[in-house]
Coordinates of C-alpha atoms and ligand atoms in Angstrom, one line a residue:
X1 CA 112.0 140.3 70.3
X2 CA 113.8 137.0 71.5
X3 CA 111.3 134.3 72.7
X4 CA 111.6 133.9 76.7
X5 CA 112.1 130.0 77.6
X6 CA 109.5 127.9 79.1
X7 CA 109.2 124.4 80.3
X8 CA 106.6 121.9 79.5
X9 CA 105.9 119.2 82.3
X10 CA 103.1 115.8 81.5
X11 CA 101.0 114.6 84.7
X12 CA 99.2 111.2 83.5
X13 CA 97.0 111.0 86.5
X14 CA 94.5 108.3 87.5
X15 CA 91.4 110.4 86.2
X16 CA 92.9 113.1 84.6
X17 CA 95.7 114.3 82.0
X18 CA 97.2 117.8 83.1
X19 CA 99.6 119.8 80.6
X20 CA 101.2 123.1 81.4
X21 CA 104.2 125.1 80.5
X22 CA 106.2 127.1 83.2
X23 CA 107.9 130.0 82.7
X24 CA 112.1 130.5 84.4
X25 CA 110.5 131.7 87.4
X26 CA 108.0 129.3 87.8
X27 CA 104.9 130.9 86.9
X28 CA 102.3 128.9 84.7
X29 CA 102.4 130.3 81.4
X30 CA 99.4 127.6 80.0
X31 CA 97.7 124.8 81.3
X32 CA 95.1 121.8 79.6
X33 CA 93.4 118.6 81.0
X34 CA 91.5 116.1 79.8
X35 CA 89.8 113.5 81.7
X36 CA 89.3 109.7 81.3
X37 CA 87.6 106.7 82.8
X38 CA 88.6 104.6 85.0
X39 CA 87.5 101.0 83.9
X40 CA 86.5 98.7 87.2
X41 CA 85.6 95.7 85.0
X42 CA 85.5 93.5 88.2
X43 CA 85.8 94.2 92.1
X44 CA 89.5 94.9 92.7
X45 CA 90.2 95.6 89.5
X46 CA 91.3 98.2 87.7
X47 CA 92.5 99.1 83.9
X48 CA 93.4 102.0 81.8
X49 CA 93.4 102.1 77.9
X50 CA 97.3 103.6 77.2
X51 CA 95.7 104.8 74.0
X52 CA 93.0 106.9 75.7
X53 CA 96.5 108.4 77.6
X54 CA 97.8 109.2 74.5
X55 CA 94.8 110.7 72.7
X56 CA 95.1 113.3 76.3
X57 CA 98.1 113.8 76.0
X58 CA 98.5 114.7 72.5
X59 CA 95.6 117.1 72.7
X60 CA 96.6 118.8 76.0
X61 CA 100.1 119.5 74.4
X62 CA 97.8 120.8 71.4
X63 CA 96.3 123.1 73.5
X64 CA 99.2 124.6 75.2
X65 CA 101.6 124.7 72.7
X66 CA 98.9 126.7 71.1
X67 CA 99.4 129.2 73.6
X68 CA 102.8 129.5 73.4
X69 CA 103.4 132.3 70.8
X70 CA 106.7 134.1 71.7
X71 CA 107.7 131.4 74.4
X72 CA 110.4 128.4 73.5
X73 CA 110.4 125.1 75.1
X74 CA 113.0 124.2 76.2
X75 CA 112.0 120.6 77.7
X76 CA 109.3 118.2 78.4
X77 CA 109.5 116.8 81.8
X78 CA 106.5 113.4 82.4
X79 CA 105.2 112.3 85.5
X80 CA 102.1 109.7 85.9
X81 CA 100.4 107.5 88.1
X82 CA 102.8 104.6 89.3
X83 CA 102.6 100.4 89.5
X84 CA 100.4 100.8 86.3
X85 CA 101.5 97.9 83.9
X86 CA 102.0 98.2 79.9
X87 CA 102.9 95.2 78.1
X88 CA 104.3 95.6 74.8
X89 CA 105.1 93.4 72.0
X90 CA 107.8 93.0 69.9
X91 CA 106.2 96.0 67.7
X92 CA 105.8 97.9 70.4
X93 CA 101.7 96.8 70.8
X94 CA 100.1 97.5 73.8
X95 CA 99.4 93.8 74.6
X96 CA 96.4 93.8 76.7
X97 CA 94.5 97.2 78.6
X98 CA 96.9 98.8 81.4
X99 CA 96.3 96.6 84.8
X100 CA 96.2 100.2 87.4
X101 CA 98.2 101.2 91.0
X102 CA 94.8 100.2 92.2
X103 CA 94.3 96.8 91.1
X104 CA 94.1 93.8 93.6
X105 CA 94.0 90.6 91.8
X106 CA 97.4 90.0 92.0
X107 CA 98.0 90.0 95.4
X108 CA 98.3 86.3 96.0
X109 CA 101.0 86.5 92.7
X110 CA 102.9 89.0 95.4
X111 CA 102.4 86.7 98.0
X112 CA 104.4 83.9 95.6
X113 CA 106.8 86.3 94.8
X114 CA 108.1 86.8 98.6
X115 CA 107.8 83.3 98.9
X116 CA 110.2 82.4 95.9
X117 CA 112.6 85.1 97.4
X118 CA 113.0 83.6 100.8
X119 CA 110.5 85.6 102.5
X120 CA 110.0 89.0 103.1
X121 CA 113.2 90.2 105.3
X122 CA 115.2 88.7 101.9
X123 CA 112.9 90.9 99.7
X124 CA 113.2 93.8 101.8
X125 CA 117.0 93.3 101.4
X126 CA 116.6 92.9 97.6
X127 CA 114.6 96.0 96.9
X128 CA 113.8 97.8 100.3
X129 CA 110.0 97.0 99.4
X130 CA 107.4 94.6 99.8
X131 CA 105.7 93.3 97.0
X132 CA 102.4 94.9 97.8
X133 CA 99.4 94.3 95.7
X134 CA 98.8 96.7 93.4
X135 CA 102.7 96.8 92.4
X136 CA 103.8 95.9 89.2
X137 CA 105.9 93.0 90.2
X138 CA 103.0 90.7 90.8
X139 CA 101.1 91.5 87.6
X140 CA 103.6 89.8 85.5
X141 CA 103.1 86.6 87.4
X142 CA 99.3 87.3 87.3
X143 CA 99.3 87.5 83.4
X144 CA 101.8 84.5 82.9
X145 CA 99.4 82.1 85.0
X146 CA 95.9 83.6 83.5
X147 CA 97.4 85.4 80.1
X148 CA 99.8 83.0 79.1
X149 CA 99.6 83.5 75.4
X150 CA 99.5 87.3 76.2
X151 CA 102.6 87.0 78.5
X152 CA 104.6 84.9 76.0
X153 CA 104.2 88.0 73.7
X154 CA 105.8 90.3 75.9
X155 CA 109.0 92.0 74.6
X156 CA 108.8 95.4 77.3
X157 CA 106.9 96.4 80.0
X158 CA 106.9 100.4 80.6
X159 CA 104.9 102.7 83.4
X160 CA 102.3 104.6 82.2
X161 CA 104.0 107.8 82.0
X162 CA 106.9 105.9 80.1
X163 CA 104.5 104.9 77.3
X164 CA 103.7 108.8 76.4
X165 CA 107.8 108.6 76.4
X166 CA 107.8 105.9 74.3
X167 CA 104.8 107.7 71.8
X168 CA 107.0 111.1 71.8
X169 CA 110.4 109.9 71.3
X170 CA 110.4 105.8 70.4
X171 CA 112.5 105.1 73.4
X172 CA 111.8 103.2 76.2
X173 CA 113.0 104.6 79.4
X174 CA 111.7 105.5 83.3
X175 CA 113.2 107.0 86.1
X176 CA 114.4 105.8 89.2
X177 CA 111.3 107.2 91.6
X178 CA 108.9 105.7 88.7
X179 CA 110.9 102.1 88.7
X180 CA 110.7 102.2 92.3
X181 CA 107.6 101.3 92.3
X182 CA 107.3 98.1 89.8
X183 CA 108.8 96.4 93.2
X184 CA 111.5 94.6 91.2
X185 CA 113.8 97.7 91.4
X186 CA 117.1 97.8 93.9
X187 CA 116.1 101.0 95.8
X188 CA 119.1 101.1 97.8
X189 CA 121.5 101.0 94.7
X190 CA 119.1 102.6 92.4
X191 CA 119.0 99.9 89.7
X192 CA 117.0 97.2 88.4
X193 CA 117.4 93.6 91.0
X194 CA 118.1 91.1 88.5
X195 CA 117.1 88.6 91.0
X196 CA 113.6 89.9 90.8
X197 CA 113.3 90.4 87.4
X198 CA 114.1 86.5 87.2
X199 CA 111.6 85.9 89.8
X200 CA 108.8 87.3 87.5
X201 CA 110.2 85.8 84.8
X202 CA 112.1 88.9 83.0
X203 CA 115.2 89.7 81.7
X204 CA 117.3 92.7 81.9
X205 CA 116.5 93.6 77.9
X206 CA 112.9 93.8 78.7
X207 CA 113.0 96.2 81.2
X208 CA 113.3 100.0 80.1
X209 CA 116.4 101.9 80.6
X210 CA 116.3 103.9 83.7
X211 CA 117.5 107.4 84.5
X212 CA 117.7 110.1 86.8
X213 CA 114.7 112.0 87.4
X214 CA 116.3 115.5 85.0
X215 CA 118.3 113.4 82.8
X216 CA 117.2 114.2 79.2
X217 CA 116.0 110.2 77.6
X218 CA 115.5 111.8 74.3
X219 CA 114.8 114.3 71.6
X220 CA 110.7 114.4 70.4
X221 CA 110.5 112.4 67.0
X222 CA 109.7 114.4 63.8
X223 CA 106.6 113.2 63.3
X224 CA 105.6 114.4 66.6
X225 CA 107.3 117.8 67.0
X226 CA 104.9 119.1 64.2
X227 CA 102.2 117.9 65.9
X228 CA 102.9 120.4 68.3
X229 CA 104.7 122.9 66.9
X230 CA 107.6 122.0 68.2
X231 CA 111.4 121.5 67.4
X232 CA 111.9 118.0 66.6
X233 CA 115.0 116.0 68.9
X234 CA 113.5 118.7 72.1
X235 CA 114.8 116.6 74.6
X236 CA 112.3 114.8 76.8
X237 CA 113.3 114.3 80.5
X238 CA 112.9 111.1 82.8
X239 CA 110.5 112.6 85.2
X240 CA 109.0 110.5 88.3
X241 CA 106.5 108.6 89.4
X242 CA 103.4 110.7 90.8
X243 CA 103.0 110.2 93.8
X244 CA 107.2 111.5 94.2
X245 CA 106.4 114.2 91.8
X246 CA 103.3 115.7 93.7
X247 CA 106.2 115.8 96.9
X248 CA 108.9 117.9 94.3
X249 CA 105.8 119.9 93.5
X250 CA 104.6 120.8 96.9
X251 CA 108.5 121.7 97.5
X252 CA 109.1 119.0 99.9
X253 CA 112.2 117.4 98.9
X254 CA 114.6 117.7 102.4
X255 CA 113.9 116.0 105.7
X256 CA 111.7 118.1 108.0
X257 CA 108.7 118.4 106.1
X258 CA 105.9 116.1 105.4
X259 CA 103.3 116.6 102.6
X260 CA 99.9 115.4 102.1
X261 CA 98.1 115.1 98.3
X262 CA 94.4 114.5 98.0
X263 CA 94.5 113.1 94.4
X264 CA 92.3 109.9 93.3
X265 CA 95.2 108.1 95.4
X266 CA 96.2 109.8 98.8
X267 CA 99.7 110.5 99.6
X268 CA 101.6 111.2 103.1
X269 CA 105.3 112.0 101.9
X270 CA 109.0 113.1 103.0
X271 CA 112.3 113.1 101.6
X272 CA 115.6 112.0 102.7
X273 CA 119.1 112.2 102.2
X274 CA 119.6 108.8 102.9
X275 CA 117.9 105.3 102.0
X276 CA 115.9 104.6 104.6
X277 CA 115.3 101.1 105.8
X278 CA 111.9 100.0 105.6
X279 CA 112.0 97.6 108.4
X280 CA 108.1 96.0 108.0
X281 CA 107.5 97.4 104.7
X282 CA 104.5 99.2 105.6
X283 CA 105.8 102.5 104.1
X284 CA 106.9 102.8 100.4
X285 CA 110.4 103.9 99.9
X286 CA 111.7 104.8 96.7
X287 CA 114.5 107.3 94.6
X288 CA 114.0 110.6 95.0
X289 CA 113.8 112.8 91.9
X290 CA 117.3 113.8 92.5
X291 CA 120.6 111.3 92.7
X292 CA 121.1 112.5 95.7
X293 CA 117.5 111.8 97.5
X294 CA 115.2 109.0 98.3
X295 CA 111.2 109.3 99.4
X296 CA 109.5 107.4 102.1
X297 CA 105.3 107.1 101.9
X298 CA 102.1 106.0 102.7
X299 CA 99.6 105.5 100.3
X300 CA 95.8 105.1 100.5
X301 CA 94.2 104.2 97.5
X302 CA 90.7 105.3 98.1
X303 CA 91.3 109.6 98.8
X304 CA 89.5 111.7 96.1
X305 CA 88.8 108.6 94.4
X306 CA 86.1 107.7 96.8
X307 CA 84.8 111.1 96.7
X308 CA 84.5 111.1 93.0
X309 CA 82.8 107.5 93.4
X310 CA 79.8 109.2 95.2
X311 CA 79.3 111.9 92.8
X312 CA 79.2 109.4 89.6
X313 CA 77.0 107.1 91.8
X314 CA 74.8 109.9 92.8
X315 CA 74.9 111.8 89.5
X316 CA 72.5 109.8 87.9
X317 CA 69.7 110.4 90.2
X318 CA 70.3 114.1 90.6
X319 CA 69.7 114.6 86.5
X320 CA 73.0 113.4 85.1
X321 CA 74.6 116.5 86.4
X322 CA 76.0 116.9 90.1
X323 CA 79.1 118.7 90.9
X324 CA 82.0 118.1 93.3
X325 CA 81.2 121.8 94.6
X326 CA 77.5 120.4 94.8
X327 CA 78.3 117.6 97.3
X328 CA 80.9 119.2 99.4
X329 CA 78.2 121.8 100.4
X330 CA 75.5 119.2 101.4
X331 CA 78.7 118.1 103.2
X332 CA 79.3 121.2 104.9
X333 CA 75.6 122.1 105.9
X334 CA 76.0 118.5 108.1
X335 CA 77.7 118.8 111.5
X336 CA 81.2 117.6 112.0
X337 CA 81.3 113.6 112.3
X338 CA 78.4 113.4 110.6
X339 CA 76.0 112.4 113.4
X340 CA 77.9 109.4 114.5
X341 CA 78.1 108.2 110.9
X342 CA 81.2 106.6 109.9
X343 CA 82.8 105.3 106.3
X344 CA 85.2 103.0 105.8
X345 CA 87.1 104.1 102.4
X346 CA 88.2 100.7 101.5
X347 CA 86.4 100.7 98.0
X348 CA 89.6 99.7 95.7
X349 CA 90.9 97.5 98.8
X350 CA 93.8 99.5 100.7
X351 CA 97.5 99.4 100.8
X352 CA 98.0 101.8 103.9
X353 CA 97.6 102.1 106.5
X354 CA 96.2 98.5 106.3
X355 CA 97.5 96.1 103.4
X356 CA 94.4 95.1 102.4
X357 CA 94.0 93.3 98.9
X358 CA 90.1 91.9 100.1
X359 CA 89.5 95.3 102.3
X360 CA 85.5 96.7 101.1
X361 CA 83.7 100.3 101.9
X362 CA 81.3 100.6 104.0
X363 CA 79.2 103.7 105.9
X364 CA 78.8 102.3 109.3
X365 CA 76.9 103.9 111.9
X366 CA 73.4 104.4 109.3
X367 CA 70.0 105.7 111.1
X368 CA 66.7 107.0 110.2
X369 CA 68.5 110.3 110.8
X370 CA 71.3 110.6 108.3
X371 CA 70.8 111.5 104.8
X372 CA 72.8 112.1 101.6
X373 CA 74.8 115.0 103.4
X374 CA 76.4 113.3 106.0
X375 CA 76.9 110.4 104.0
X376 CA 78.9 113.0 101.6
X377 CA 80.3 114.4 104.9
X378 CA 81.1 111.0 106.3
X379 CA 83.4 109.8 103.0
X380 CA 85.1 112.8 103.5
X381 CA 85.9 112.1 107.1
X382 CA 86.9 108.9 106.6
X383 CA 89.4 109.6 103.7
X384 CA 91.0 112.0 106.0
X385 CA 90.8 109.2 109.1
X386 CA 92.6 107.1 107.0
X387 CA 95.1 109.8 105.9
X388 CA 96.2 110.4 110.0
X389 CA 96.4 106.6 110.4
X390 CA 99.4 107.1 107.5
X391 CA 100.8 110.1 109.6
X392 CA 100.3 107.7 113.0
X393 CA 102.7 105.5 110.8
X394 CA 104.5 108.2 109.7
X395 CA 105.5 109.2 113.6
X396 CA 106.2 105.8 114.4
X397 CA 109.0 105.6 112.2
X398 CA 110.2 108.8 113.5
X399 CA 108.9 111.2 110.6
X400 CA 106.7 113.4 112.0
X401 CA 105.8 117.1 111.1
X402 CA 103.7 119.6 113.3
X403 CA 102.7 121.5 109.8
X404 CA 101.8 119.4 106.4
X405 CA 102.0 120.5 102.6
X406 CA 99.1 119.8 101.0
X407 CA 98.0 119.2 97.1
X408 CA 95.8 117.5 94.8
X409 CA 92.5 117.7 93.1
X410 CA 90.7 117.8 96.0
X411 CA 92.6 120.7 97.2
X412 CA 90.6 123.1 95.1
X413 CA 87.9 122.7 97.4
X414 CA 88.0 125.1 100.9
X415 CA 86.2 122.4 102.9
X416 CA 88.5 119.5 102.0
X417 CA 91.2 121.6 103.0
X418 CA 89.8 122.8 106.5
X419 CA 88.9 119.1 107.0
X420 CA 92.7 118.1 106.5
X421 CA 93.7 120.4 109.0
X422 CA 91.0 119.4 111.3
X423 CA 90.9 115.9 111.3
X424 CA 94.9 116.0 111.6
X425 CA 94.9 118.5 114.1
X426 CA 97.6 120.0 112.1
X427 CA 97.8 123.5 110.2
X428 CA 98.1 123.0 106.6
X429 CA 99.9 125.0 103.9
X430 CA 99.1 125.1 100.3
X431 CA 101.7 126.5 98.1
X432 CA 102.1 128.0 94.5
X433 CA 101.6 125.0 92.3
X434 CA 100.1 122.7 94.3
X435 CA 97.0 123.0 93.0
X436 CA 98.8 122.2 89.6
X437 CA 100.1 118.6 90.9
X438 CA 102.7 116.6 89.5
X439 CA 103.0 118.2 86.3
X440 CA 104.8 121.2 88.1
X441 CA 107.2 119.4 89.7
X442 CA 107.7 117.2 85.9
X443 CA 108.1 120.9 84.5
X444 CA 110.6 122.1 87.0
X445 CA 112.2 118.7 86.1
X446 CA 112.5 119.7 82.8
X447 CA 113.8 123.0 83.6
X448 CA 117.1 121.1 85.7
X449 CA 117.5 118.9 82.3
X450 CA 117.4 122.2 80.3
X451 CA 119.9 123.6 82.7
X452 CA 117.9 126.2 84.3
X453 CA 118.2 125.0 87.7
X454 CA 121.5 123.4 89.1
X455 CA 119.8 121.0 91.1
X456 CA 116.6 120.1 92.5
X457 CA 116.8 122.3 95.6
X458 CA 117.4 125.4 93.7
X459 CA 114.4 124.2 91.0
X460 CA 112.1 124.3 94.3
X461 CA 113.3 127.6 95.7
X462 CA 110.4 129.1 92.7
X463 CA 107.7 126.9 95.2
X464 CA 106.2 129.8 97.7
X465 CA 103.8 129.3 100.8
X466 CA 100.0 130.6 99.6
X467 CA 97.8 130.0 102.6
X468 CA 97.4 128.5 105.8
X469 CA 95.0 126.6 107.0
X470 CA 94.8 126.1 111.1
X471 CA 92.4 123.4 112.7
X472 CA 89.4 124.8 114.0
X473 CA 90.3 123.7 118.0
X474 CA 86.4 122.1 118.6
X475 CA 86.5 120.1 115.3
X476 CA 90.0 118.7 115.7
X477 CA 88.4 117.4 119.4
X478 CA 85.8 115.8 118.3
X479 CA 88.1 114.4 115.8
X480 CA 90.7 113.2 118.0
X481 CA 87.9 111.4 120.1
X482 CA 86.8 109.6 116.6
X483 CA 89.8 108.6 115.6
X484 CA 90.6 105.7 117.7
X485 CA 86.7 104.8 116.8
X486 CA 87.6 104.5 113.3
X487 CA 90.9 102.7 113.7
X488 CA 88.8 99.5 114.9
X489 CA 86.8 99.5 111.5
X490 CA 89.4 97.7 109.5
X491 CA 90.2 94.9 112.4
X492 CA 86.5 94.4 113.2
X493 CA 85.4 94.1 109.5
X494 CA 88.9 92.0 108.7
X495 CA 87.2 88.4 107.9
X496 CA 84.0 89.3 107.2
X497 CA 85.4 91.2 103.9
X498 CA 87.4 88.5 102.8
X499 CA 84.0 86.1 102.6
X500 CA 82.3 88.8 101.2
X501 CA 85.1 88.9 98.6
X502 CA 84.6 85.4 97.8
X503 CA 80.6 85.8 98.0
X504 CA 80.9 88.4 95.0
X505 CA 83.4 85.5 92.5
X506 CA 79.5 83.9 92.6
X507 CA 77.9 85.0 89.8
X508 CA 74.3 85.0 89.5
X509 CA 71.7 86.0 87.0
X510 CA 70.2 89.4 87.8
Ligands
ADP1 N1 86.5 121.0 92.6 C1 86.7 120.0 93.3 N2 86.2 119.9 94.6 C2 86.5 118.8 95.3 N3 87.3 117.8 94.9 C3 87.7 117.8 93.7 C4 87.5 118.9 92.8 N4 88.2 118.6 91.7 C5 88.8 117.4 91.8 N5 88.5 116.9 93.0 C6 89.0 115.6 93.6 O1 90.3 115.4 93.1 C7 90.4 114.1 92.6 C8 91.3 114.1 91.5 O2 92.6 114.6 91.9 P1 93.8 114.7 90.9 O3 95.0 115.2 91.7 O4 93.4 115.5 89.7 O5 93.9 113.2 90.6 P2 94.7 112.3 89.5 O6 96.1 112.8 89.4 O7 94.6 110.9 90.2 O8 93.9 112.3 88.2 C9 89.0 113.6 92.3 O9 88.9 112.3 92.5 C10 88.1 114.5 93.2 O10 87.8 113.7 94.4
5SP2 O1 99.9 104.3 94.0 C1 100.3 105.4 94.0 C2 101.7 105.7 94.4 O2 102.3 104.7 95.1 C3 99.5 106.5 93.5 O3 99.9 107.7 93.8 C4 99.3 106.4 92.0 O4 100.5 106.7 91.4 C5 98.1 107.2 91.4 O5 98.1 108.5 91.8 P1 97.1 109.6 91.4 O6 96.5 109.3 90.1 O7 96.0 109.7 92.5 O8 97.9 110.9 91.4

């Protein structure tokens, strides 16, 4: 019997490595993950080990190409968590940890860089970005002033997906959506701005090669192939950046349709057929994964990541061992708006809705009478406040969408869900592969660049509506009353975070 063809797709995320082969009509043949840390060695920051990636990644593709008997890849599509920063020497070394999407202490390097371009209208017109902290741009400024031995090393700086390229084929490449969002990348005309690259002090040779999203980069090296099992030169395609992936994935790649993902990060996204000008660069706006498409969002930094912050902070206390399943039922057994208490996501500073390098958490609202259920209630609440302050932006540039799309991590669990719709006042669909994020969309990717699909629209016709969700109409009332409540957290708290920020550089013995 002839082996049926399947398609492999990557997803590097922020907490979690996810490996899975689809088969022609997009149904999941295998799937691995493997977790890592996060590594906060300071407030606002925020590094990655690319070797810990690679270890994932290798054993992931272990794991499902070991489950592929009578199946033949036909591609490997990668996707991965964006702005992350890998230096590399002329040996290709990884010169110092990966600086993350999620990492602040470059923001006044940002600041320099719209300076030294003429402000931010001429950036805007140079890349159709700002430089926003937490981009890639201003770590390259931040490691020539602090790193300069470090920087003077640097040969080629890749995204994090790119370096799992770079491990599998020797080549270093990324994608349009992916390049995006370094900030030093011509949106409009989908190509590196040379005049940035200057600014930060690059050259065109050390940035990688960039291609569309289901262009093939590469065939897998030898040595690699038998690692898996695989045939050695199986081409490898570009891929996307994440956040643009987990859109593709959800099936959201024409105007009309917005989708939400709950991931460490959260993400409000569209498509459009046209670049959009991003008049005060609150939104992203970057390539689409197909030549023909470009992708406008708003992303929080602090969704499932703040979630996942309480249950390693609590875990300890509760015997080492407490479950996400665990705290979103103490969540659900509180009552909706958890008693008046409110939180303030802010815990990795935000980007959007507020740009907000010095932003903090905070729970606000505290009595005598709440405990650790509505405090688990209350981050919840506020993740998702903070998610329809993106959609508020969303409608203000004319993007709105009576019904969102939703994926991610946290989409696994029923209550995060019925929250979403609530709090948005919105029903919400989740569709087949959702709950498999990114790395469905990088599969279907690879399926284009192994000519299964003609294009990207027909690669999304295998994506089908599983459920939805409509707002409970009492919830989504209270909700709309709180909204506007939690809207003046940010402004009130404004100044007093950045002197707490500069409170916390003071370092004194325990
Ligand atoms: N079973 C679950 N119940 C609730 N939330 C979950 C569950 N599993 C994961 N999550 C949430 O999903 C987040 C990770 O989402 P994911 O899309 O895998 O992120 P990433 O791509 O950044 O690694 C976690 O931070 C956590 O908040
Ligand atoms: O910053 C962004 C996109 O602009 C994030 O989407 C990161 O790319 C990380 O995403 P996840 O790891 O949460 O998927």
């Amino acid at each position: 019997m002839s082996s049926r063809p399947c398609f492999i797709g990557v997803d590097l995320g922020t907490s979690t490595c996810k490996t899975l082969a689809l088969d022609a009509e997009g149904g999941v043949v295998a799937r691995a993950s493997i977790d890592y840390p996060l590594v906060t060695p300071r407030p606002g920051w925020a590094e990655q080990d690319p070797q810990l990636w690679w270890q994932a990644t290798v054993e992931t593709m272990r794991q499902v190409t070991a489950r592929l008997e009578g199946w033949q890849v036909q591609a490997i599509g990668l996707t991965g968590q964006m702005h992350g920063l890998v230096p590399l020497d002329a040996e290709d070394g990884v010169i110092r940890p990966a600086m993350l999407w999620c990492d602040q202490r470059a923001a006044p390097q940002c600041e320099t860089i719209t300076e030294r371009v003429g402000g931010l209208d001429a950036l805007l017109a140079l890349s159709n970005n700002r430089m926003l902290p937490g981009f890639t741009g201003g770590k390259f400024l931040w490691m020539a002033e602090q790193e300069p031995d470090a920087f003077a090393r640097l040969r080629c700086f890749l995204n994090p997906k790119d370096y799992l390229r770079l491990r599998m084929t020797g080549v270093h490449a990324t994608d349009v959506s992916d390049a995006s969002g370094t900030g030093l990348f011509d949106v409009r005309r989908r190509r590196w701005s040379p005049e940035l690259l200057a600014v930060v002090g690059l050259g065109q040779a050390q940035a990688p090669a960039v291609f569309e999203s289901s262009e093939v980069t590469a065939g897998l090296s030898t040595e690699v192939a038998r690692l898996w099992g695989l045939p050695a030169g199986l081409p490898v395609v570009a891929g996307g950046g994440d956040a643009v992936m987990q859109t593709t994935s959800q099936g959201v790649v024409r105007p009309g349709s917005i989708g939400v993902t709950i991931g460490t990060a959260g993400i409000v996204g569209g498509a459009a057929y046209a670049c959009p000008d991003n008049r005060d660069g609150l939104l992203q706006v970057s390539c689409g994964n197909a030549p023909d498409r470009w992708h406008v969002m708003g992303v929080s930094l602090n969704a499932g990541g703040s979630f996942q912050w309480l249950k390693e902070t609590l875990a300890p206390l509760a015997g080492g061992d407490l479950s996400f399943d665990r705290l979103a039922a103490l969540a659900e057994s509180t009552p909706a708006g958890a008693e008046g208490l409110l939180f303030l996501p802010y815990l990795m500073g935000e980007r959007c809705p507020d740009i907000a390098a010095d932003g903090r958490g905070a729970w606000i609202g505290l009595t005598r009478a709440h405990g650790i259920g509505h405090m688990s209630r209350a981050v919840m609440e506020g993740v998702l406040f903070n998610m329809r302050a993106i959609l508020d932006l969303f409608a203000r540039s004319g993007l709105d969408c009576e019904r969102l799309r939703a994926s991610g991590g946290a989409t696994a669990s029923p209550l995060w869900l019925q929250l979403l719709a609530d709090v948005t006042g919105r029903p919400v669909a989740t569709v087949s592969g959702a709950s498999e994020g990114g790395a469905f969309g990088a599969a279907l990717l690879a399926g284009i660049g192994a000519g299964r699909w003609a294009s990207l629209d027909e690669a999304v016709g295998v994506v089908a509506q599983t459920r939805q969700i409509e707002p409970d109409p009492a919830r989504a009332d209270l909700y709309d009353a709180m909204h506007p409540v939690y809207k003046t957290l940010y402004p009130a708290m404004e100044a007093t975070f950045g002197k707490i920020a500069a409170l916390a550089d003071r370092k004194v013995r325990p």
